CSV table of C-alpha atoms in Angstrom, one decimal:
chain,number,residue,atom,x,y,z
A,218,MET,CA,-7.1,44.8,-0.7
A,219,ILE,CA,-9.7,42.2,-2.0
A,220,LYS,CA,-12.6,43.6,-3.7
A,221,VAL,CA,-15.8,41.7,-4.2
A,222,LYS,CA,-16.0,43.1,-7.7
A,223,GLY,CA,-18.8,41.2,-9.1
A,224,ILE,CA,-21.7,39.0,-7.7
A,225,GLY,CA,-24.1,36.8,-9.4
A,226,LEU,CA,-26.9,34.5,-7.8
A,227,THR,CA,-29.3,32.0,-9.5
A,228,GLN,CA,-32.7,31.4,-7.9
A,229,PHE,CA,-32.5,28.8,-4.9
A,230,GLY,CA,-35.2,26.0,-5.0
A,231,GLU,CA,-36.4,23.1,-7.0
A,232,LEU,CA,-34.8,23.9,-10.4
A,233,TRP,CA,-35.7,21.1,-12.4
A,234,ASP,CA,-35.1,22.5,-15.8
A,235,LYS,CA,-31.7,23.5,-15.0
A,236,ASP,CA,-28.5,21.0,-14.7
A,237,LEU,CA,-25.2,21.6,-12.9
A,238,LYS,CA,-23.6,23.1,-16.1
A,239,ASP,CA,-26.7,25.6,-16.4
A,240,LEU,CA,-26.2,26.8,-12.7
A,241,ILE,CA,-22.6,27.0,-13.1
A,242,LYS,CA,-23.0,29.3,-16.2
A,243,GLU,CA,-26.1,31.5,-15.0
A,244,ALA,CA,-23.9,32.3,-11.8
A,245,ALA,CA,-20.7,33.0,-13.5
A,246,ASP,CA,-22.2,35.1,-16.3
A,247,LYS,CA,-23.8,37.4,-13.8
A,248,ALA,CA,-20.8,37.8,-11.7
A,249,LEU,CA,-18.6,38.7,-14.6
A,250,ASP,CA,-21.2,41.0,-16.0
A,251,ASP,CA,-21.6,42.8,-12.4
A,252,ALA,CA,-17.7,43.1,-12.2
A,253,GLY,CA,-17.8,44.5,-15.8
A,254,MET,CA,-15.2,42.0,-16.8
A,255,ASP,CA,-14.4,39.4,-19.5
A,256,VAL,CA,-13.8,35.8,-18.6
A,257,ASN,CA,-10.1,36.2,-19.9
A,258,GLU,CA,-9.4,38.8,-17.2
A,259,ILE,CA,-9.9,35.8,-14.8
A,260,GLU,CA,-6.8,34.0,-13.9
A,261,SER,CA,-8.0,31.2,-11.6
A,262,VAL,CA,-11.5,29.6,-10.9
A,263,TYR,CA,-12.4,28.0,-7.8
A,264,ILE,CA,-15.5,25.9,-7.6
A,265,GLY,CA,-17.3,24.7,-4.3
A,266,SER,CA,-19.5,21.8,-4.7
A,267,MET,CA,-19.9,18.7,-2.4
A,268,LEU,CA,-21.9,16.4,-4.2
A,269,CYS,CA,-21.7,17.1,-8.1
A,270,GLY,CA,-20.2,13.5,-8.5
A,271,GLU,CA,-22.8,11.7,-6.5
A,272,VAL,CA,-25.8,13.5,-7.8
A,273,SER,CA,-25.1,14.8,-11.3
A,274,GLU,CA,-22.2,12.2,-11.9
A,275,GLN,CA,-20.1,14.8,-12.9
A,276,SER,CA,-16.7,15.5,-11.4
A,277,ASN,CA,-13.7,17.2,-13.1
A,278,LEU,CA,-15.6,20.7,-13.1
A,279,GLY,CA,-12.4,22.2,-14.7
A,280,GLY,CA,-13.4,20.7,-17.9
A,281,ILE,CA,-17.0,21.9,-17.5
A,282,PHE,CA,-15.8,25.5,-17.0
A,283,SER,CA,-13.6,25.4,-20.0
A,284,GLU,CA,-16.0,24.0,-22.2
A,285,ILE,CA,-18.6,26.7,-21.2
A,286,TYR,CA,-16.3,29.6,-21.6
A,287,GLY,CA,-13.8,28.4,-24.1
A,288,VAL,CA,-10.8,29.1,-21.9
A,289,ASN,CA,-8.0,27.1,-20.5
A,290,ILE,CA,-7.3,28.5,-17.3
A,291,PRO,CA,-6.5,26.7,-14.0
A,292,VAL,CA,-9.8,25.7,-12.1
A,293,SER,CA,-10.1,23.8,-8.9
A,294,ARG,CA,-12.9,22.1,-7.2
A,295,VAL,CA,-12.9,22.6,-3.5
A,296,GLU,CA,-14.7,20.4,-1.2
A,297,ALA,CA,-15.5,21.0,2.7
A,298,ALA,CA,-19.1,19.5,2.8
A,299,CYS,CA,-21.7,22.4,3.4
A,300,ALA,CA,-18.7,24.7,3.8
A,301,SER,CA,-17.5,24.0,-0.1
A,302,GLY,CA,-18.6,27.6,-0.9
A,303,GLY,CA,-16.9,29.2,2.0
A,304,MET,CA,-13.9,27.2,1.8
A,305,ALA,CA,-13.7,28.2,-2.4
A,306,SER,CA,-13.9,31.6,-1.7
A,307,TYR,CA,-11.3,31.3,1.4
A,308,THR,CA,-8.9,29.2,-1.3
A,309,ALA,CA,-9.2,32.1,-3.7
A,310,ILE,CA,-8.3,34.7,-1.2
A,311,GLN,CA,-5.2,32.9,-0.1
A,312,ALA,CA,-4.2,32.8,-3.9
A,313,ILE,CA,-4.7,36.6,-4.3
A,314,LYS,CA,-2.9,37.3,-1.2
A,315,SER,CA,0.1,35.1,-2.0
A,316,GLY,CA,0.6,37.4,-5.0
A,317,SER,CA,0.4,34.8,-7.8
A,318,ILE,CA,-3.0,36.2,-9.3
A,319,ASN,CA,-4.9,39.2,-9.0
A,320,ASN,CA,-8.4,38.2,-10.5
A,321,ALA,CA,-10.2,35.1,-9.2
A,322,LEU,CA,-13.9,33.8,-9.9
A,323,VAL,CA,-15.3,31.6,-6.9
A,324,ILE,CA,-18.4,29.7,-7.8
A,325,GLY,CA,-20.4,27.8,-5.6
A,326,VAL,CA,-23.0,25.3,-6.7
A,327,GLU,CA,-25.2,22.2,-6.0
A,328,LYS,CA,-27.8,20.1,-7.8
A,329,MET,CA,-29.6,18.4,-5.0
A,330,THR,CA,-33.2,17.5,-6.3
A,331,ASP,CA,-32.6,15.3,-8.8
A,332,ILE,CA,-32.7,12.2,-6.4
A,333,PRO,CA,-35.1,11.2,-3.6
A,334,ALA,CA,-34.8,12.9,-0.3
A,335,ASN,CA,-34.1,9.8,1.6
A,336,GLN,CA,-31.2,9.2,-0.7
A,337,MET,CA,-30.0,12.8,-0.4
A,338,SER,CA,-30.2,12.3,3.4
A,339,GLU,CA,-27.9,9.2,2.9
A,340,LEU,CA,-25.2,11.3,0.9
A,341,LEU,CA,-25.2,14.2,3.1
A,342,MET,CA,-24.0,11.9,5.8
A,343,GLN,CA,-20.7,11.6,3.9
A,344,ALA,CA,-20.1,14.7,6.1
A,345,GLY,CA,-20.5,12.9,9.3
A,346,ALA,CA,-18.4,9.8,10.7
A,347,GLU,CA,-18.6,6.4,9.9
A,348,ASP,CA,-20.0,5.4,13.3
A,349,GLU,CA,-22.6,7.8,12.9
A,350,ARG,CA,-23.6,6.5,9.6
A,351,THR,CA,-23.5,2.9,10.9
A,352,ALA,CA,-25.9,3.9,13.6
A,353,GLY,CA,-28.4,5.2,11.0
A,354,ALA,CA,-27.9,8.8,12.0
A,355,THR,CA,-29.0,11.6,9.7
A,356,PHE,CA,-27.7,15.3,9.9
A,357,PRO,CA,-31.1,16.5,11.6
A,358,SER,CA,-30.5,13.9,14.0
A,359,LEU,CA,-27.1,15.0,15.0
A,360,PHE,CA,-28.2,18.6,15.3
A,361,GLY,CA,-31.3,17.0,17.3
A,362,MET,CA,-28.9,15.7,19.9
A,363,MET,CA,-27.1,19.2,19.9
A,364,THR,CA,-30.5,20.7,20.7
A,365,GLN,CA,-31.3,18.4,23.3
A,366,ALA,CA,-27.8,19.1,24.9
A,367,HIS,CA,-28.4,22.9,24.6
A,368,MET,CA,-31.7,22.6,26.2
A,369,ASN,CA,-30.3,20.4,29.3
A,370,LYS,CA,-27.4,22.4,29.7
A,371,PHE,CA,-29.0,26.1,29.3
A,372,GLY,CA,-32.6,25.7,29.6
A,373,THR,CA,-33.1,26.6,26.1
A,374,THR,CA,-36.6,26.1,24.9
A,375,ILE,CA,-38.0,25.0,21.6
A,376,GLU,CA,-40.1,28.1,21.4
A,377,GLN,CA,-37.0,30.1,21.3
A,378,LEU,CA,-35.5,28.1,18.5
A,379,HIS,CA,-38.8,28.8,16.5
A,380,PHE,CA,-37.5,32.4,16.3
A,381,ALA,CA,-34.5,31.4,14.1
A,382,ALA,CA,-37.1,29.9,11.5
A,383,MET,CA,-39.3,32.9,12.0
A,384,ILE,CA,-36.5,35.7,11.2
A,385,CYS,CA,-35.2,33.7,8.2
A,386,HIS,CA,-38.7,33.3,6.6
A,387,ARG,CA,-39.5,37.0,7.5
A,388,ASN,CA,-36.2,38.2,5.6
A,389,ALA,CA,-36.9,35.6,2.7
A,390,ALA,CA,-40.1,37.3,2.0
A,391,ASN,CA,-38.1,40.2,0.5
A,392,ASN,CA,-35.7,38.1,-1.3
A,393,PRO,CA,-36.8,37.4,-4.9
A,394,LEU,CA,-34.3,34.5,-5.1
A,395,ALA,CA,-35.2,32.8,-2.0
A,396,GLN,CA,-36.6,29.3,-2.0
A,397,PHE,CA,-39.6,30.1,0.4
A,398,LYS,CA,-40.6,33.8,0.1
A,399,HIS,CA,-43.3,33.7,2.8
A,400,GLU,CA,-43.3,34.1,6.6
A,401,VAL,CA,-44.1,31.1,9.0
A,402,SER,CA,-45.9,31.5,12.4
A,403,GLU,CA,-45.0,29.9,15.7
A,404,GLY,CA,-47.9,27.6,15.2
A,405,GLN,CA,-47.1,26.3,11.9
A,406,ILE,CA,-43.3,25.4,12.9
A,407,ALA,CA,-44.7,23.6,16.0
A,408,CYS,CA,-47.3,21.8,14.2
A,409,SER,CA,-44.9,20.8,11.3
A,410,ALA,CA,-43.8,17.2,10.8
A,411,ASP,CA,-41.2,15.5,13.3
A,412,ILE,CA,-37.9,15.1,11.6
A,413,ALA,CA,-35.5,14.1,14.4
A,414,GLU,CA,-36.8,15.0,17.9
A,415,PRO,CA,-37.0,17.7,19.1
A,416,LEU,CA,-36.6,19.1,15.6
A,417,LYS,CA,-39.4,19.7,13.4
A,418,MET,CA,-39.5,20.2,9.7
A,419,LEU,CA,-39.8,24.0,10.0
A,420,HIS,CA,-36.5,23.9,12.1
A,421,CYS,CA,-34.7,22.4,9.2
A,422,SER,CA,-32.9,24.0,6.1
A,423,PRO,CA,-34.5,22.4,2.7
A,424,ILE,CA,-32.7,20.3,-0.1
A,425,SER,CA,-32.1,23.1,-2.8
A,426,ASP,CA,-30.4,23.5,-6.1
A,427,GLY,CA,-28.7,26.9,-6.8
A,428,ALA,CA,-25.4,28.3,-7.4
A,429,ALA,CA,-23.8,31.7,-6.5
A,430,ALA,CA,-20.7,33.3,-7.8
A,431,ILE,CA,-18.1,36.3,-7.0
A,432,VAL,CA,-15.5,38.0,-8.9
A,433,LEU,CA,-12.6,38.6,-6.2
A,434,SER,CA,-10.1,41.1,-7.3
A,435,ASN,CA,-6.6,42.7,-5.8
A,436,GLU,CA,-7.7,46.3,-5.9
A,437,GLU,CA,-7.1,49.4,-3.9
A,438,LYS,CA,-9.6,51.9,-5.7
A,439,SER,CA,-12.7,52.2,-3.8
A,440,THR,CA,-16.0,54.1,-4.0
A,441,ASP,CA,-18.0,54.6,-1.0
A,442,ASP,CA,-20.2,51.7,-1.8
A,443,ASP,CA,-17.7,48.9,-2.6
A,444,ALA,CA,-17.4,45.8,-0.4
A,445,PHE,CA,-13.8,44.3,0.5
A,446,ILE,CA,-12.8,41.0,2.3
A,447,LEU,CA,-11.4,42.6,5.4
A,448,ASN,CA,-10.3,39.1,6.8
A,449,GLU,CA,-10.9,35.5,6.7
A,450,SER,CA,-10.5,32.5,9.0
A,451,LEU,CA,-10.5,28.9,8.9
A,452,ALA,CA,-10.8,26.1,11.5
A,453,THR,CA,-11.6,22.4,12.0
A,454,ASP,CA,-12.8,20.1,14.8
A,455,THR,CA,-13.3,16.3,15.0
A,456,ILE,CA,-15.8,14.8,12.5
A,457,SER,CA,-17.5,12.8,15.0
A,458,LEU,CA,-19.5,14.2,17.7
A,459,ALA,CA,-18.6,11.5,20.0
A,460,GLU,CA,-15.1,13.0,20.2
A,461,ARG,CA,-16.1,16.4,21.2
A,462,GLU,CA,-15.8,17.8,24.7
A,463,ASN,CA,-19.7,18.8,24.6
A,464,LEU,CA,-22.4,19.0,22.0
A,465,TYR,CA,-23.4,22.4,22.8
A,466,THR,CA,-20.4,24.4,21.3
A,467,LEU,CA,-19.0,24.4,18.0
A,468,LYS,CA,-15.4,24.6,18.7
A,469,SER,CA,-14.1,25.2,15.1
A,470,THR,CA,-16.4,28.3,15.2
A,471,GLN,CA,-15.0,29.6,18.5
A,472,ILE,CA,-11.7,29.3,17.1
A,473,ALA,CA,-12.4,30.6,13.6
A,474,SER,CA,-14.3,33.8,15.1
A,475,LYS,CA,-11.5,34.6,17.5
A,476,GLN,CA,-9.0,34.6,14.5
A,477,LEU,CA,-11.4,36.6,12.5
A,478,PHE,CA,-11.2,39.5,14.9
A,479,ALA,CA,-7.7,39.0,16.0
A,480,ASN,CA,-5.6,42.0,14.8
A,481,SER,CA,-8.5,43.8,13.1
A,482,GLU,CA,-9.5,47.0,13.8
A,483,VAL,CA,-13.1,45.8,13.3
A,484,SER,CA,-14.9,44.6,16.7
A,485,ILE,CA,-17.8,42.3,16.8
A,486,LYS,CA,-19.8,45.2,17.8
A,487,ASP,CA,-19.3,46.9,14.6
A,488,ILE,CA,-21.1,44.1,12.5
A,489,GLY,CA,-24.5,45.2,11.0
A,490,ALA,CA,-25.5,42.0,9.7
A,491,VAL,CA,-24.4,38.4,9.9
A,492,GLU,CA,-25.1,35.4,7.4
A,493,LEU,CA,-24.5,32.7,9.7
A,494,HIS,CA,-25.1,29.0,8.9
A,495,ASP,CA,-28.6,28.0,10.3
A,496,CYS,CA,-28.9,24.5,8.6
A,497,PHE,CA,-31.0,23.8,11.7
A,498,SER,CA,-32.4,26.2,14.3
A,499,ILE,CA,-30.1,25.2,17.0
A,500,ALA,CA,-27.0,26.1,14.8
A,501,ALA,CA,-28.3,29.6,14.8
A,502,CYS,CA,-28.6,29.5,18.3
A,503,MET,CA,-25.1,28.2,18.9
A,504,ALA,CA,-23.3,30.3,16.3
A,505,LEU,CA,-24.4,33.6,18.0
A,506,GLU,CA,-22.9,32.4,21.0
A,507,ASP,CA,-19.8,30.8,19.6
A,508,ILE,CA,-19.1,33.7,17.1
A,509,GLY,CA,-19.2,35.9,20.4
A,510,PHE,CA,-22.4,38.1,19.8
A,511,VAL,CA,-23.8,36.9,22.9
A,512,ASP,CA,-22.7,34.8,26.2
A,513,LYS,CA,-22.7,30.9,26.0
A,514,GLY,CA,-26.1,29.8,26.7
A,515,LYS,CA,-27.9,33.0,25.7
A,516,GLY,CA,-28.5,32.2,22.1
A,517,GLY,CA,-32.1,31.1,22.4
A,518,GLU,CA,-33.1,34.5,24.3
A,519,ALA,CA,-30.9,36.5,21.6
A,520,LEU,CA,-33.1,34.8,18.8
A,521,GLU,CA,-36.2,36.1,20.5
A,522,LYS,CA,-34.6,39.5,20.7
A,523,ILE,CA,-33.5,39.6,17.4
A,524,TYR,CA,-37.2,38.7,16.0
A,525,ASN,CA,-38.4,41.6,18.1
A,526,GLY,CA,-35.9,44.1,16.6
A,527,ASP,CA,-33.3,44.6,19.3
A,528,ASN,CA,-30.9,47.0,17.7
A,529,LYS,CA,-28.1,45.8,20.1
A,530,LEU,CA,-27.7,42.7,18.0
A,531,PRO,CA,-26.9,42.4,14.3
A,532,THR,CA,-29.2,41.7,11.4
A,533,LEU,CA,-29.7,38.0,11.1
A,534,ASN,CA,-29.4,36.4,7.9
A,535,PRO,CA,-30.9,39.1,5.5
A,536,SER,CA,-31.0,36.7,2.6
A,537,GLY,CA,-33.4,34.4,4.7
A,538,GLY,CA,-30.3,32.0,5.6
A,539,LEU,CA,-30.2,28.5,4.9
A,540,LYS,CA,-33.5,27.8,6.3
A,541,ALA,CA,-35.6,30.0,3.9
A,542,SER,CA,-33.4,31.3,1.2
A,543,GLY,CA,-32.3,27.6,0.8
A,544,HIS,CA,-29.2,25.5,1.2
A,545,PRO,CA,-27.6,24.2,-2.0
A,546,VAL,CA,-24.8,23.0,0.0
A,547,GLY,CA,-21.8,24.0,-2.1
A,548,ALA,CA,-23.7,27.5,-3.1
A,549,THR,CA,-24.3,28.6,0.5
A,550,GLY,CA,-21.0,29.6,1.5
A,551,VAL,CA,-20.5,31.9,-1.7
A,552,LYS,CA,-24.1,33.3,-1.5
A,553,GLN,CA,-23.5,34.4,2.2
A,554,ILE,CA,-20.6,36.7,1.0
A,555,ALA,CA,-22.6,37.8,-2.1
A,556,GLU,CA,-25.4,38.7,0.3
A,557,ILE,CA,-23.4,40.7,2.6
A,558,ALA,CA,-21.4,42.4,-0.2
A,559,LEU,CA,-24.9,43.5,-1.6
A,560,GLN,CA,-25.7,45.0,1.6
A,561,ILE,CA,-22.6,47.0,2.0
A,562,ARG,CA,-23.0,48.2,-1.5
A,563,GLY,CA,-26.5,49.2,-0.8
A,564,GLN,CA,-28.0,47.1,-3.4
A,565,ALA,CA,-30.1,44.6,-1.2
A,566,GLY,CA,-33.5,46.0,-2.2
A,567,ASP,CA,-36.4,45.6,0.1
A,568,ARG,CA,-34.3,43.7,2.6
A,569,GLN,CA,-31.5,46.6,2.5
A,570,VAL,CA,-30.1,46.8,6.2
A,571,LYS,CA,-29.4,50.2,7.2
A,572,ASP,CA,-26.1,51.9,7.8
A,573,MET,CA,-24.2,48.7,6.6
A,574,THR,CA,-20.5,49.0,7.1
A,575,TYR,CA,-19.3,45.9,8.2
A,576,GLY,CA,-20.6,42.3,8.0
A,577,LEU,CA,-19.7,38.7,8.5
A,578,THR,CA,-20.2,35.2,7.1
A,579,HIS,CA,-20.1,32.0,8.9
A,580,ASN,CA,-20.3,28.8,6.9
A,581,ILE,CA,-19.9,25.3,8.6
A,582,GLY,CA,-19.2,21.8,7.1
A,583,GLY,CA,-21.1,18.9,8.4
A,584,SER,CA,-21.5,19.1,12.3
A,585,GLY,CA,-18.9,21.7,12.7
A,586,GLY,CA,-15.8,20.0,11.3
A,587,THR,CA,-15.1,22.9,9.3
A,588,THR,CA,-16.0,26.7,9.9
A,589,VAL,CA,-14.9,29.3,7.4
A,590,MET,CA,-15.7,32.7,8.2
A,591,HIS,CA,-15.3,36.2,6.2
A,592,LEU,CA,-15.0,39.6,7.3
A,593,ILE,CA,-16.7,42.1,4.8
A,594,GLY,CA,-16.7,45.7,4.7
A,595,LYS,CA,-15.9,49.1,3.3
A,596,ILE,CA,-12.4,50.5,3.4
B,865,MET,CA,-25.2,3.1,3.1
B,866,ASN,CA,-22.5,1.2,0.9
B,867,ILE,CA,-22.4,-2.3,2.3
B,868,GLN,CA,-19.2,-3.8,0.9
B,869,PRO,CA,-17.5,-6.8,2.1
B,870,PRO,CA,-14.3,-5.4,3.0
B,871,LYS,CA,-15.8,-2.8,4.9
B,872,VAL,CA,-17.9,-5.1,7.0
B,873,TRP,CA,-15.0,-7.2,7.5
B,874,ARG,CA,-12.9,-4.2,8.8
B,875,LYS,CA,-15.4,-2.9,10.9
B,876,SER,CA,-16.1,-6.2,12.5
B,877,LYS,CA,-12.6,-6.4,14.0
B,878,ASN,CA,-13.3,-4.4,17.1
B,879,PHE,CA,-16.8,-6.1,17.9
B,880,LYS,CA,-15.2,-8.1,20.6
B,881,GLU,CA,-14.1,-5.4,22.7
B,882,LEU,CA,-17.3,-3.6,22.4
B,883,ILE,CA,-20.1,-6.4,22.9
B,884,GLY,CA,-21.1,-6.4,26.6
B,885,ARG,CA,-19.7,-3.1,27.5
B,886,THR,CA,-22.1,-0.8,29.6
B,887,GLY,CA,-22.6,2.8,29.3
B,888,THR,CA,-24.9,5.7,30.1
B,889,VAL,CA,-27.3,7.9,27.6
B,890,LEU,CA,-25.8,11.3,27.4
B,891,ASN,CA,-28.2,12.6,24.5
B,892,PHE,CA,-30.3,11.1,21.9
B,893,THR,CA,-32.9,11.7,19.3
B,894,LYS,CA,-35.7,9.7,17.8
B,895,ILE,CA,-35.5,9.9,14.0
B,896,HIS,CA,-38.8,10.1,12.1
B,897,VAL,CA,-37.4,11.0,8.7
B,898,LEU,CA,-35.3,7.9,7.6
B,899,PRO,CA,-32.3,7.7,5.4
B,900,ALA,CA,-32.5,5.5,2.2
B,901,SER,CA,-30.4,2.7,4.0
B,902,ASN,CA,-32.9,2.4,6.8
B,903,ILE,CA,-36.1,3.4,4.9
B,904,ASN,CA,-37.9,0.2,5.9
B,905,LYS,CA,-37.5,0.6,9.7
B,906,LYS,CA,-39.8,2.3,12.2
B,907,PRO,CA,-38.6,5.7,13.7
B,908,TYR,CA,-35.6,4.7,15.9
B,909,TYR,CA,-33.5,6.3,18.6
B,910,VAL,CA,-29.7,7.3,17.9
B,911,SER,CA,-28.0,8.0,21.1
B,912,LEU,CA,-24.6,9.5,22.1
B,913,VAL,CA,-23.5,7.1,25.1
B,914,GLU,CA,-20.6,7.3,27.5
B,915,LEU,CA,-19.1,3.8,28.3
B,916,GLU,CA,-17.8,2.8,31.7
B,917,ASN,CA,-14.3,3.2,30.3
B,918,GLY,CA,-15.2,6.8,29.6
B,919,LYS,CA,-15.1,6.5,25.8
B,920,LYS,CA,-18.2,8.0,24.0
B,921,MET,CA,-20.0,6.6,21.0
B,922,THR,CA,-23.0,7.3,18.7
B,923,VAL,CA,-25.0,4.2,18.4
B,924,GLN,CA,-28.5,3.2,17.5
B,925,ILE,CA,-31.0,2.1,20.3
B,926,ALA,CA,-32.0,-1.8,19.6
B,927,ASP,CA,-35.7,-2.3,19.8
B,928,SER,CA,-36.5,1.2,19.6
B,929,GLU,CA,-40.3,1.0,19.0
B,930,HIS,CA,-40.5,-0.6,22.5
B,931,VAL,CA,-38.4,1.8,24.3
B,932,ASN,CA,-38.9,5.3,26.2
B,933,LEU,CA,-35.6,6.6,26.2
B,934,LYS,CA,-34.4,8.9,28.8
B,935,THR,CA,-31.1,10.8,29.4
B,936,GLY,CA,-29.1,8.9,31.9
B,937,ALA,CA,-30.5,5.4,31.0
B,938,LYS,CA,-28.3,2.5,31.3
B,939,VAL,CA,-27.2,0.8,28.2
B,940,ARG,CA,-25.4,-2.5,27.3
B,941,LEU,CA,-23.7,-2.7,23.7
B,942,ILE,CA,-24.9,-5.7,21.8
B,943,LEU,CA,-24.4,-7.1,18.2
B,944,ARG,CA,-27.7,-6.8,15.8
B,945,LYS,CA,-28.3,-7.4,12.2
B,946,ASN,CA,-28.3,-4.0,10.7
B,947,ALA,CA,-28.9,-4.3,7.1
B,948,VAL,CA,-28.7,-6.7,4.1
B,949,SER,CA,-27.0,-5.4,0.9
B,950,ASP,CA,-28.9,-5.8,-2.4
B,951,ASN,CA,-26.3,-9.1,-3.0
B,952,GLY,CA,-27.2,-10.6,0.0
B,953,LEU,CA,-24.6,-9.5,2.3
B,954,ILE,CA,-25.6,-9.5,6.0
B,955,GLN,CA,-24.3,-6.3,7.9
B,956,TYR,CA,-24.2,-6.7,11.8
B,957,SER,CA,-23.5,-3.8,13.7
B,958,ILE,CA,-23.0,-2.8,17.6
B,959,LYS,CA,-26.4,-1.4,18.9
B,960,ALA,CA,-27.1,-0.4,22.5
B,961,MET,CA,-30.1,-2.1,24.5
B,962,ILE,CA,-31.8,-0.7,27.4
B,963,ASP,CA,-30.2,-2.4,30.5
B,964,GLU,CA,-33.1,-3.0,32.7
């Protein structure tokens, strides 16, 4: 079994006094400390980062890790756009499952606020298609078109999508490491600036710095509160929206979710909390449907129900999600696993979800070209 | 956007088969917060259009400031100046014009 043995998180936000190396070190130090392990016990390191070369002008992250810790172990950088962190975790798990290593350190890191937002908007479109870049599309615009498609097909309303942001901000108010530790109202969302119609600023996740790290170990020993990776899945889909059957479904998420629960004793009804990839409010709505928590077209209603405390649905994004906890893109997928593991350990403080036995994470790259999911629980 | 001569040349090879084609707006959005490469433009529409041959493409709507776009609108593909690089290279690209 693969235990989440150590967890380390930095603050997410505008961290102007910390560079890429500082963030890697802080998260890794905390994860090793939490695991009660020395770096020399780690056999391989996997670092998820999308834009370290473009923003920090720093590639070759293996050398960075070696220099910080004075070790010469294998270190791989893993890139899958906003799913880089989830993909780094997935890759580490495959290495442990292969039997070649027992202890891996996974780090997700992104430094985004060193450059102007309009340049970041351009860089993030590396996760889109060439035709989309030529058209001047931005990520909010791709998800804006998905929002319109979902509204036209299912009658989803913008007011229903407000609940995605309201849920995340309410949860982030109890997360000391979140970028925005305050609630937002329907009125504030409706009055926020237009980004890409019909999406407003408060439907969009922010630009953030931050890092997250986990130590994964091949271990059978368990106390009642240990969190284990029970399964993981990975699926891809076309990079261009134009090549998809429709804009209101993420096929990669549907496939990954089906794989995650295939041959598992855990059912989707057992999930107590989910950290899903709410880069934009419509993404939360579609993920609830495509993962299978609700029928297709019912995501908008589900968001409202979750906000109003419906206990038939899981707790959504207890960390505050991408929207309010922040979205340092390479760090997000690792932070999601860290958050669910904290919840299972019963160490989530004021945002602790009651009776947590199983949780899952959902991390997408780009507009859904990649989906990585992890099922985490007690054994 | 990185405007480089080989990229511009490579992309221009399929202009001939696209110019003049007609299609229908499936979905669209108006972008208010613009990326660095389009920072000097006014808010513009980007649309997913379905061409008469069934092929779909994501394309910018030409003369967006004079258009009130609707789903189902008929469009025609045209060639328009898109951007000029720092070293003076003009990039043309396929855009969609509302077909009155």
